[in-house]
Amino acid sequence: MFSGHVGVGRLVSKKLQTPPSQAWTFLSALNQVTPAEVSCSLSSSLFPLPSLPYVQVSCFNELEVCIHPDGVIPVLTFLRDHTNAQFKSLVDLTAVDVPTRQNRFEIVYNLLSLRFNSRIRVKTYTDELTPIESAVSVFKAANWYEREIWDMFGVFFANHPDLRRILTDYGFEGHPFRKDFPLSGYVELRYDDEVKRVVAEPVELAQEFRKFDLNSPWEAFPVYRQPPESLKLEAGDKKPEAK
């Protein structure tokens, strides 16, 4: 999924050619410069080869590492404990829903190293049914973050100590931050003056929702959208022949 990033082909090929007995370097820089110039070597005894980080890009002078879902715990543990990393703080954990992708959810871990005044962003991916290993065993702060992601996006975290909704009410239907969730929701809560209590009723719309053009030139994140031609091809239209 992430192998399409620009300029990562060399890193990917390096991973594939790394013998199991050799260390593999996956961090080369943090921000512009750091005292340790974080350059960390990992042995295959710590990381199974398929779960090694295999994409590395610099975004606004911050390091961004994209990993296989199986590598969440070993990678986060390494970043927390290694002498040249020391990312002791999980400052944020969130998700992004991109329905056009096969693995529609990006899980984003934002870590902070107070020792080196550096940040790193770790990304992985999943779909609606595949669970992600909980990071609570590595960062206790992930507890409520993962509950919020489960509540808002419906991403299931395996081995979480208390995975339940944190923002919505008991019995809430759906996950509000999914792109296919209706703006009005499915149920309306209101105070009924006759029965003197709050009641829940199905939403009744006075008019249908407006249909928005997602391919608008004003779209804020056009890279997440597929071009109109690809949608036509998926619908069964034939690709125009080259003249």
PDB file of C-alpha atoms in Angstrom:
ATOM      1  CA  MET A   1       0.000   0.000   0.000  1.00  0.00           C
ATOM      2  CA  PHE A   2       2.717   2.455   0.952  1.00  0.00           C
ATOM      3  CA  SER A   3       5.322   1.376  -1.573  1.00  0.00           C
ATOM      4  CA  GLY A   4       4.139   4.037  -4.013  1.00  0.00           C
ATOM      5  CA  HIS A   5       5.839   6.882  -2.144  1.00  0.00           C
ATOM      6  CA  VAL A   6       8.320   8.837  -4.219  1.00  0.00           C
ATOM      7  CA  GLY A   7      11.961   8.077  -3.589  1.00  0.00           C
ATOM      8  CA  VAL A   8      11.545   4.971  -1.478  1.00  0.00           C
ATOM      9  CA  GLY A   9      12.472   2.374  -4.069  1.00  0.00           C
ATOM     10  CA  ARG A  10      16.070   2.233  -2.857  1.00  0.00           C
ATOM     11  CA  LEU A  11      14.947   1.661   0.728  1.00  0.00           C
ATOM     12  CA  VAL A  12      12.490  -1.050  -0.271  1.00  0.00           C
ATOM     13  CA  SER A  13      15.086  -2.888  -2.322  1.00  0.00           C
ATOM     14  CA  LYS A  14      17.526  -2.647   0.568  1.00  0.00           C
ATOM     15  CA  LYS A  15      15.044  -4.323   2.851  1.00  0.00           C
ATOM     16  CA  LEU A  16      14.424  -7.157   0.412  1.00  0.00           C
ATOM     17  CA  GLN A  17      18.135  -7.798  -0.034  1.00  0.00           C
ATOM     18  CA  THR A  18      19.027  -7.760   3.671  1.00  0.00           C
ATOM     19  CA  PRO A  19      20.273 -11.165   4.862  1.00  0.00           C
ATOM     20  CA  PRO A  20      18.694 -12.404   8.118  1.00  0.00           C
ATOM     21  CA  SER A  21      22.073 -12.300   9.878  1.00  0.00           C
ATOM     22  CA  GLN A  22      22.761  -8.633   9.177  1.00  0.00           C
ATOM     23  CA  ALA A  23      21.448  -5.497  10.836  1.00  0.00           C
ATOM     24  CA  TRP A  24      19.130  -3.296   8.837  1.00  0.00           C
ATOM     25  CA  THR A  25      19.176   0.501   9.077  1.00  0.00           C
ATOM     26  CA  PHE A  26      15.767   2.115   8.847  1.00  0.00           C
ATOM     27  CA  LEU A  27      16.135   5.530  10.517  1.00  0.00           C
ATOM     28  CA  SER A  28      18.520   8.030   8.969  1.00  0.00           C
ATOM     29  CA  ALA A  29      17.469  11.469  10.210  1.00  0.00           C
ATOM     30  CA  LEU A  30      15.118  13.261  12.527  1.00  0.00           C
ATOM     31  CA  ASN A  31      14.071  16.841  11.778  1.00  0.00           C
ATOM     32  CA  GLN A  32      17.047  18.696  10.296  1.00  0.00           C
ATOM     33  CA  VAL A  33      19.785  17.565  12.679  1.00  0.00           C
ATOM     34  CA  THR A  34      19.833  15.808  16.027  1.00  0.00           C
ATOM     35  CA  PRO A  35      22.652  15.184  18.492  1.00  0.00           C
ATOM     36  CA  ALA A  36      22.556  11.468  17.820  1.00  0.00           C
ATOM     37  CA  GLU A  37      21.602  11.741  14.120  1.00  0.00           C
ATOM     38  CA  VAL A  38      19.380   8.774  14.804  1.00  0.00           C
ATOM     39  CA  SER A  39      20.868   5.980  12.727  1.00  0.00           C
ATOM     40  CA  CYS A  40      19.695   2.743  14.303  1.00  0.00           C
ATOM     41  CA  SER A  41      20.516  -0.820  13.277  1.00  0.00           C
ATOM     42  CA  LEU A  42      18.093  -3.640  13.911  1.00  0.00           C
ATOM     43  CA  SER A  43      18.874  -7.331  13.867  1.00  0.00           C
ATOM     44  CA  SER A  44      16.453  -9.881  12.453  1.00  0.00           C
ATOM     45  CA  SER A  45      16.272 -11.523  15.875  1.00  0.00           C
ATOM     46  CA  LEU A  46      14.318  -8.471  17.078  1.00  0.00           C
ATOM     47  CA  PHE A  47      12.214  -7.861  13.964  1.00  0.00           C
ATOM     48  CA  PRO A  48      10.846 -10.558  11.668  1.00  0.00           C
ATOM     49  CA  LEU A  49      11.782  -9.526   8.138  1.00  0.00           C
ATOM     50  CA  PRO A  50       8.177  -9.063   6.856  1.00  0.00           C
ATOM     51  CA  SER A  51       7.386  -6.570   9.634  1.00  0.00           C
ATOM     52  CA  LEU A  52      10.405  -4.303   9.148  1.00  0.00           C
ATOM     53  CA  PRO A  53       9.667  -0.649   8.329  1.00  0.00           C
ATOM     54  CA  TYR A  54      10.001  -0.418   4.565  1.00  0.00           C
ATOM     55  CA  VAL A  55       9.123   3.180   3.690  1.00  0.00           C
ATOM     56  CA  GLN A  56      10.750   6.328   4.960  1.00  0.00           C
ATOM     57  CA  VAL A  57       9.843   9.840   3.868  1.00  0.00           C
ATOM     58  CA  SER A  58      10.529  13.284   5.229  1.00  0.00           C
ATOM     59  CA  CYS A  59       7.432  15.440   5.683  1.00  0.00           C
ATOM     60  CA  PHE A  60       7.908  19.052   6.813  1.00  0.00           C
ATOM     61  CA  ASN A  61      11.305  18.121   8.285  1.00  0.00           C
ATOM     62  CA  GLU A  62       9.752  15.295  10.281  1.00  0.00           C
ATOM     63  CA  LEU A  63      10.440  11.625   9.751  1.00  0.00           C
ATOM     64  CA  GLU A  64       7.502   9.494   8.653  1.00  0.00           C
ATOM     65  CA  VAL A  65       7.791   5.713   8.724  1.00  0.00           C
ATOM     66  CA  CYS A  66       5.163   3.420   7.204  1.00  0.00           C
ATOM     67  CA  ILE A  67       5.113  -0.132   8.509  1.00  0.00           C
ATOM     68  CA  HIS A  68       3.300  -3.420   8.099  1.00  0.00           C
ATOM     69  CA  PRO A  69       0.552  -3.937  10.733  1.00  0.00           C
ATOM     70  CA  ASP A  70       2.497  -6.871  12.210  1.00  0.00           C
ATOM     71  CA  GLY A  71       5.349  -4.504  13.087  1.00  0.00           C
ATOM     72  CA  VAL A  72       3.419  -2.083  15.312  1.00  0.00           C
ATOM     73  CA  ILE A  73       4.585  -3.438  18.672  1.00  0.00           C
ATOM     74  CA  PRO A  74       8.247  -4.161  17.801  1.00  0.00           C
ATOM     75  CA  VAL A  75       8.726  -0.840  15.998  1.00  0.00           C
ATOM     76  CA  LEU A  76       7.112   1.240  18.759  1.00  0.00           C
ATOM     77  CA  THR A  77       9.088  -0.663  21.394  1.00  0.00           C
ATOM     78  CA  PHE A  78      12.335   0.000  19.552  1.00  0.00           C
ATOM     79  CA  LEU A  79      11.590   3.710  19.127  1.00  0.00           C
ATOM     80  CA  ARG A  80      10.808   3.989  22.832  1.00  0.00           C
ATOM     81  CA  ASP A  81      13.774   2.048  24.225  1.00  0.00           C
ATOM     82  CA  HIS A  82      16.699   2.514  21.825  1.00  0.00           C
ATOM     83  CA  THR A  83      19.417   4.858  23.111  1.00  0.00           C
ATOM     84  CA  ASN A  84      19.533   6.854  19.874  1.00  0.00           C
ATOM     85  CA  ALA A  85      15.764   7.249  19.633  1.00  0.00           C
ATOM     86  CA  GLN A  86      14.147   7.601  23.089  1.00  0.00           C
ATOM     87  CA  PHE A  87      10.665   8.441  21.824  1.00  0.00           C
ATOM     88  CA  LYS A  88       9.161   8.100  25.277  1.00  0.00           C
ATOM     89  CA  SER A  89       5.955  10.071  24.645  1.00  0.00           C
ATOM     90  CA  LEU A  90       2.964   9.124  22.525  1.00  0.00           C
ATOM     91  CA  VAL A  91       1.542  12.581  21.923  1.00  0.00           C
ATOM     92  CA  ASP A  92      -1.234  11.527  19.570  1.00  0.00           C
ATOM     93  CA  LEU A  93      -2.820   8.486  17.977  1.00  0.00           C
ATOM     94  CA  THR A  94      -5.436   8.913  15.294  1.00  0.00           C
ATOM     95  CA  ALA A  95      -6.847   7.392  12.124  1.00  0.00           C
ATOM     96  CA  VAL A  96      -7.667   8.487   8.569  1.00  0.00           C
ATOM     97  CA  ASP A  97     -10.467   6.982   6.493  1.00  0.00           C
ATOM     98  CA  VAL A  98      -9.848   6.751   2.737  1.00  0.00           C
ATOM     99  CA  PRO A  99     -12.707   4.606   1.352  1.00  0.00           C
ATOM    100  CA  THR A 100     -11.176   4.363  -2.126  1.00  0.00           C
ATOM    101  CA  ARG A 101      -8.348   2.189  -0.819  1.00  0.00           C
ATOM    102  CA  GLN A 102      -8.476  -1.534  -0.220  1.00  0.00           C
ATOM    103  CA  ASN A 103      -7.143  -0.948   3.307  1.00  0.00           C
ATOM    104  CA  ARG A 104      -9.217   2.125   3.960  1.00  0.00           C
ATOM    105  CA  PHE A 105      -7.883   3.075   7.403  1.00  0.00           C
ATOM    106  CA  GLU A 106      -4.511   4.629   8.183  1.00  0.00           C
ATOM    107  CA  ILE A 107      -3.478   4.395  11.829  1.00  0.00           C
ATOM    108  CA  VAL A 108      -1.072   7.205  12.733  1.00  0.00           C
ATOM    109  CA  TYR A 109       1.179   7.216  15.818  1.00  0.00           C
ATOM    110  CA  ASN A 110       2.850  10.559  16.636  1.00  0.00           C
ATOM    111  CA  LEU A 111       5.821  10.148  18.965  1.00  0.00           C
ATOM    112  CA  LEU A 112       7.992  12.733  20.731  1.00  0.00           C
ATOM    113  CA  SER A 113      11.566  12.420  21.975  1.00  0.00           C
ATOM    114  CA  LEU A 114      12.173  14.967  24.717  1.00  0.00           C
ATOM    115  CA  ARG A 115      15.808  13.891  24.873  1.00  0.00           C
ATOM    116  CA  PHE A 116      16.502  14.922  21.276  1.00  0.00           C
ATOM    117  CA  ASN A 117      13.597  17.361  20.765  1.00  0.00           C
ATOM    118  CA  SER A 118      12.454  15.306  17.784  1.00  0.00           C
ATOM    119  CA  ARG A 119       9.224  13.886  16.457  1.00  0.00           C
ATOM    120  CA  ILE A 120       8.409  10.874  14.339  1.00  0.00           C
ATOM    121  CA  ARG A 121       5.204   9.749  12.666  1.00  0.00           C
ATOM    122  CA  VAL A 122       4.565   6.015  12.346  1.00  0.00           C
ATOM    123  CA  LYS A 123       1.793   4.878   9.985  1.00  0.00           C
ATOM    124  CA  THR A 124       0.192   1.524   9.401  1.00  0.00           C
ATOM    125  CA  TYR A 125      -3.015   0.385   7.731  1.00  0.00           C
ATOM    126  CA  THR A 126      -6.007  -1.926   8.070  1.00  0.00           C
ATOM    127  CA  ASP A 127      -9.545  -2.487   6.833  1.00  0.00           C
ATOM    128  CA  GLU A 128     -12.932  -2.768   8.537  1.00  0.00           C
ATOM    129  CA  LEU A 129     -12.418  -6.374   9.674  1.00  0.00           C
ATOM    130  CA  THR A 130      -8.706  -6.819  10.373  1.00  0.00           C
ATOM    131  CA  PRO A 131      -7.654  -5.922  13.944  1.00  0.00           C
ATOM    132  CA  ILE A 132      -4.532  -3.954  14.856  1.00  0.00           C
ATOM    133  CA  GLU A 133      -2.437  -4.956  17.854  1.00  0.00           C
ATOM    134  CA  SER A 134      -3.034  -2.584  20.761  1.00  0.00           C
ATOM    135  CA  ALA A 135      -0.121  -0.315  21.706  1.00  0.00           C
ATOM    136  CA  VAL A 136      -1.188  -0.057  25.359  1.00  0.00           C
ATOM    137  CA  SER A 137       1.551  -2.498  26.356  1.00  0.00           C
ATOM    138  CA  VAL A 138       4.122  -0.025  24.968  1.00  0.00           C
ATOM    139  CA  PHE A 139       2.482   3.343  25.700  1.00  0.00           C
ATOM    140  CA  LYS A 140      -0.176   3.556  28.407  1.00  0.00           C
ATOM    141  CA  ALA A 141      -1.411   6.768  26.779  1.00  0.00           C
ATOM    142  CA  ALA A 142      -2.689   4.700  23.850  1.00  0.00           C
ATOM    143  CA  ASN A 143      -5.573   3.373  25.976  1.00  0.00           C
ATOM    144  CA  TRP A 144      -8.087   6.157  25.465  1.00  0.00           C
ATOM    145  CA  TYR A 145      -6.733   7.053  22.007  1.00  0.00           C
ATOM    146  CA  GLU A 146      -7.516   3.546  20.786  1.00  0.00           C
ATOM    147  CA  ARG A 147     -10.946   3.651  22.410  1.00  0.00           C
ATOM    148  CA  GLU A 148     -11.647   6.883  20.527  1.00  0.00           C
ATOM    149  CA  ILE A 149     -10.526   5.352  17.213  1.00  0.00           C
ATOM    150  CA  TRP A 150     -12.734   2.320  17.868  1.00  0.00           C
ATOM    151  CA  ASP A 151     -15.661   4.616  18.663  1.00  0.00           C
ATOM    152  CA  MET A 152     -15.207   7.020  15.747  1.00  0.00           C
ATOM    153  CA  PHE A 153     -13.812   4.731  13.013  1.00  0.00           C
ATOM    154  CA  GLY A 154     -14.625   1.176  14.076  1.00  0.00           C
ATOM    155  CA  VAL A 155     -11.014  -0.049  13.977  1.00  0.00           C
ATOM    156  CA  PHE A 156     -10.631  -2.988  16.371  1.00  0.00           C
ATOM    157  CA  PHE A 157      -7.518  -3.157  18.573  1.00  0.00           C
ATOM    158  CA  ALA A 158      -6.594  -6.666  19.664  1.00  0.00           C
ATOM    159  CA  ASN A 159      -5.579  -7.243  23.310  1.00  0.00           C
ATOM    160  CA  HIS A 160      -6.838  -3.838  24.427  1.00  0.00           C
ATOM    161  CA  PRO A 161      -7.658  -3.946  28.164  1.00  0.00           C
ATOM    162  CA  ASP A 162     -10.960  -2.048  27.892  1.00  0.00           C
ATOM    163  CA  LEU A 163     -12.051  -1.475  24.295  1.00  0.00           C
ATOM    164  CA  ARG A 164     -15.438   0.251  24.466  1.00  0.00           C
ATOM    165  CA  ARG A 165     -16.957   3.468  23.204  1.00  0.00           C
ATOM    166  CA  ILE A 166     -15.665   6.621  24.831  1.00  0.00           C
ATOM    167  CA  LEU A 167     -17.522   9.555  23.210  1.00  0.00           C
ATOM    168  CA  THR A 168     -20.836   8.260  21.892  1.00  0.00           C
ATOM    169  CA  ASP A 169     -23.733   6.906  23.939  1.00  0.00           C
ATOM    170  CA  TYR A 170     -24.503   3.290  24.771  1.00  0.00           C
ATOM    171  CA  GLY A 171     -26.121   1.507  21.839  1.00  0.00           C
ATOM    172  CA  PHE A 172     -24.906   4.099  19.320  1.00  0.00           C
ATOM    173  CA  GLU A 173     -25.190   2.838  15.748  1.00  0.00           C
ATOM    174  CA  GLY A 174     -22.265   3.255  13.370  1.00  0.00           C
ATOM    175  CA  HIS A 175     -18.967   5.128  13.581  1.00  0.00           C
ATOM    176  CA  PRO A 176     -19.259   8.905  12.992  1.00  0.00           C
ATOM    177  CA  PHE A 177     -15.833   9.617  11.456  1.00  0.00           C
ATOM    178  CA  ARG A 178     -16.230   7.140   8.628  1.00  0.00           C
ATOM    179  CA  LYS A 179     -16.717   8.839   5.292  1.00  0.00           C
ATOM    180  CA  ASP A 180     -19.850   6.788   4.587  1.00  0.00           C
ATOM    181  CA  PHE A 181     -21.543   7.818   7.851  1.00  0.00           C
ATOM    182  CA  PRO A 182     -24.520  10.161   7.198  1.00  0.00           C
ATOM    183  CA  LEU A 183     -24.131  13.689   8.524  1.00  0.00           C
ATOM    184  CA  SER A 184     -27.377  13.477  10.483  1.00  0.00           C
ATOM    185  CA  GLY A 185     -26.660  10.035  11.911  1.00  0.00           C
ATOM    186  CA  TYR A 186     -29.307   7.353  12.200  1.00  0.00           C
ATOM    187  CA  VAL A 187     -30.999   8.354  15.469  1.00  0.00           C
ATOM    188  CA  GLU A 188     -32.182  11.714  16.781  1.00  0.00           C
ATOM    189  CA  LEU A 189     -32.129  12.501  20.501  1.00  0.00           C
ATOM    190  CA  ARG A 190     -34.525  15.125  21.820  1.00  0.00           C
ATOM    191  CA  TYR A 191     -36.366  16.071  24.962  1.00  0.00           C
ATOM    192  CA  ASP A 192     -40.048  15.142  24.820  1.00  0.00           C
ATOM    193  CA  ASP A 193     -42.060  17.577  26.909  1.00  0.00           C
ATOM    194  CA  GLU A 194     -45.024  15.191  27.070  1.00  0.00           C
ATOM    195  CA  VAL A 195     -43.184  12.268  28.635  1.00  0.00           C
ATOM    196  CA  LYS A 196     -40.751  14.585  30.454  1.00  0.00           C
ATOM    197  CA  ARG A 197     -37.611  12.731  29.343  1.00  0.00           C
ATOM    198  CA  VAL A 198     -35.109  12.402  26.515  1.00  0.00           C
ATOM    199  CA  VAL A 199     -36.272  10.095  23.726  1.00  0.00           C
ATOM    200  CA  ALA A 200     -34.435   8.532  20.785  1.00  0.00           C
ATOM    201  CA  GLU A 201     -36.178   8.402  17.417  1.00  0.00           C
ATOM    202  CA  PRO A 202     -35.110   7.531  13.861  1.00  0.00           C
ATOM    203  CA  VAL A 203     -34.022  10.571  11.874  1.00  0.00           C
ATOM    204  CA  GLU A 204     -36.690  11.995   9.562  1.00  0.00           C
ATOM    205  CA  LEU A 205     -35.263  14.131   6.772  1.00  0.00           C
ATOM    206  CA  ALA A 206     -37.321  16.944   5.279  1.00  0.00           C
ATOM    207  CA  GLN A 207     -35.273  16.633   2.084  1.00  0.00           C
ATOM    208  CA  GLU A 208     -32.600  14.308   0.725  1.00  0.00           C
ATOM    209  CA  PHE A 209     -28.926  14.946   1.250  1.00  0.00           C
ATOM    210  CA  ARG A 210     -27.155  16.989  -1.387  1.00  0.00           C
ATOM    211  CA  LYS A 211     -24.822  15.028  -3.613  1.00  0.00           C
ATOM    212  CA  PHE A 212     -21.371  16.571  -3.423  1.00  0.00           C
ATOM    213  CA  ASP A 213     -18.818  16.252  -6.216  1.00  0.00           C
ATOM    214  CA  LEU A 214     -15.754  14.684  -4.584  1.00  0.00           C
ATOM    215  CA  ASN A 215     -13.626  15.488  -7.639  1.00  0.00           C
ATOM    216  CA  SER A 216     -14.121  19.209  -7.201  1.00  0.00           C
ATOM    217  CA  PRO A 217     -11.043  21.372  -7.928  1.00  0.00           C
ATOM    218  CA  TRP A 218     -11.505  22.783  -4.424  1.00  0.00           C
ATOM    219  CA  GLU A 219     -10.920  19.367  -2.845  1.00  0.00           C
ATOM    220  CA  ALA A 220      -8.393  19.811  -0.028  1.00  0.00           C
ATOM    221  CA  PHE A 221      -6.754  16.400  -0.424  1.00  0.00           C
ATOM    222  CA  PRO A 222      -6.833  15.483  -4.123  1.00  0.00           C
ATOM    223  CA  VAL A 223      -4.134  12.822  -3.694  1.00  0.00           C
ATOM    224  CA  TYR A 224      -6.626  10.652  -1.839  1.00  0.00           C
ATOM    225  CA  ARG A 225      -9.082  10.671  -4.741  1.00  0.00           C
ATOM    226  CA  GLN A 226      -9.019   8.417  -7.740  1.00  0.00           C
ATOM    227  CA  PRO A 227      -9.253  10.111 -11.157  1.00  0.00           C
ATOM    228  CA  PRO A 228     -12.638   9.863 -12.895  1.00  0.00           C
ATOM    229  CA  GLU A 229     -11.149   7.558 -15.555  1.00  0.00           C
ATOM    230  CA  SER A 230     -10.309   4.861 -13.001  1.00  0.00           C
ATOM    231  CA  LEU A 231     -13.848   4.898 -11.644  1.00  0.00           C
ATOM    232  CA  LYS A 232     -15.216   4.396 -15.168  1.00  0.00           C
ATOM    233  CA  LEU A 233     -12.864   1.474 -15.719  1.00  0.00           C
ATOM    234  CA  GLU A 234     -14.043  -0.150 -12.486  1.00  0.00           C
ATOM    235  CA  ALA A 235     -17.621   0.298 -13.652  1.00  0.00           C
ATOM    236  CA  GLY A 236     -16.895  -1.750 -16.769  1.00  0.00           C
ATOM    237  CA  ASP A 237     -16.097   0.937 -19.323  1.00  0.00           C
ATOM    238  CA  LYS A 238     -13.347   0.061 -21.752  1.00  0.00           C
ATOM    239  CA  LYS A 239     -10.168   2.057 -21.809  1.00  0.00           C
ATOM    240  CA  PRO A 240      -9.977   4.231 -24.959  1.00  0.00           C
ATOM    241  CA  GLU A 241      -7.629   2.777 -27.535  1.00  0.00           C
ATOM    242  CA  ALA A 242      -4.535   4.772 -28.404  1.00  0.00           C
ATOM    243  CA  LYS A 243      -4.567   6.137 -31.945  1.00  0.00           C
TER     244      LYS A 243
END
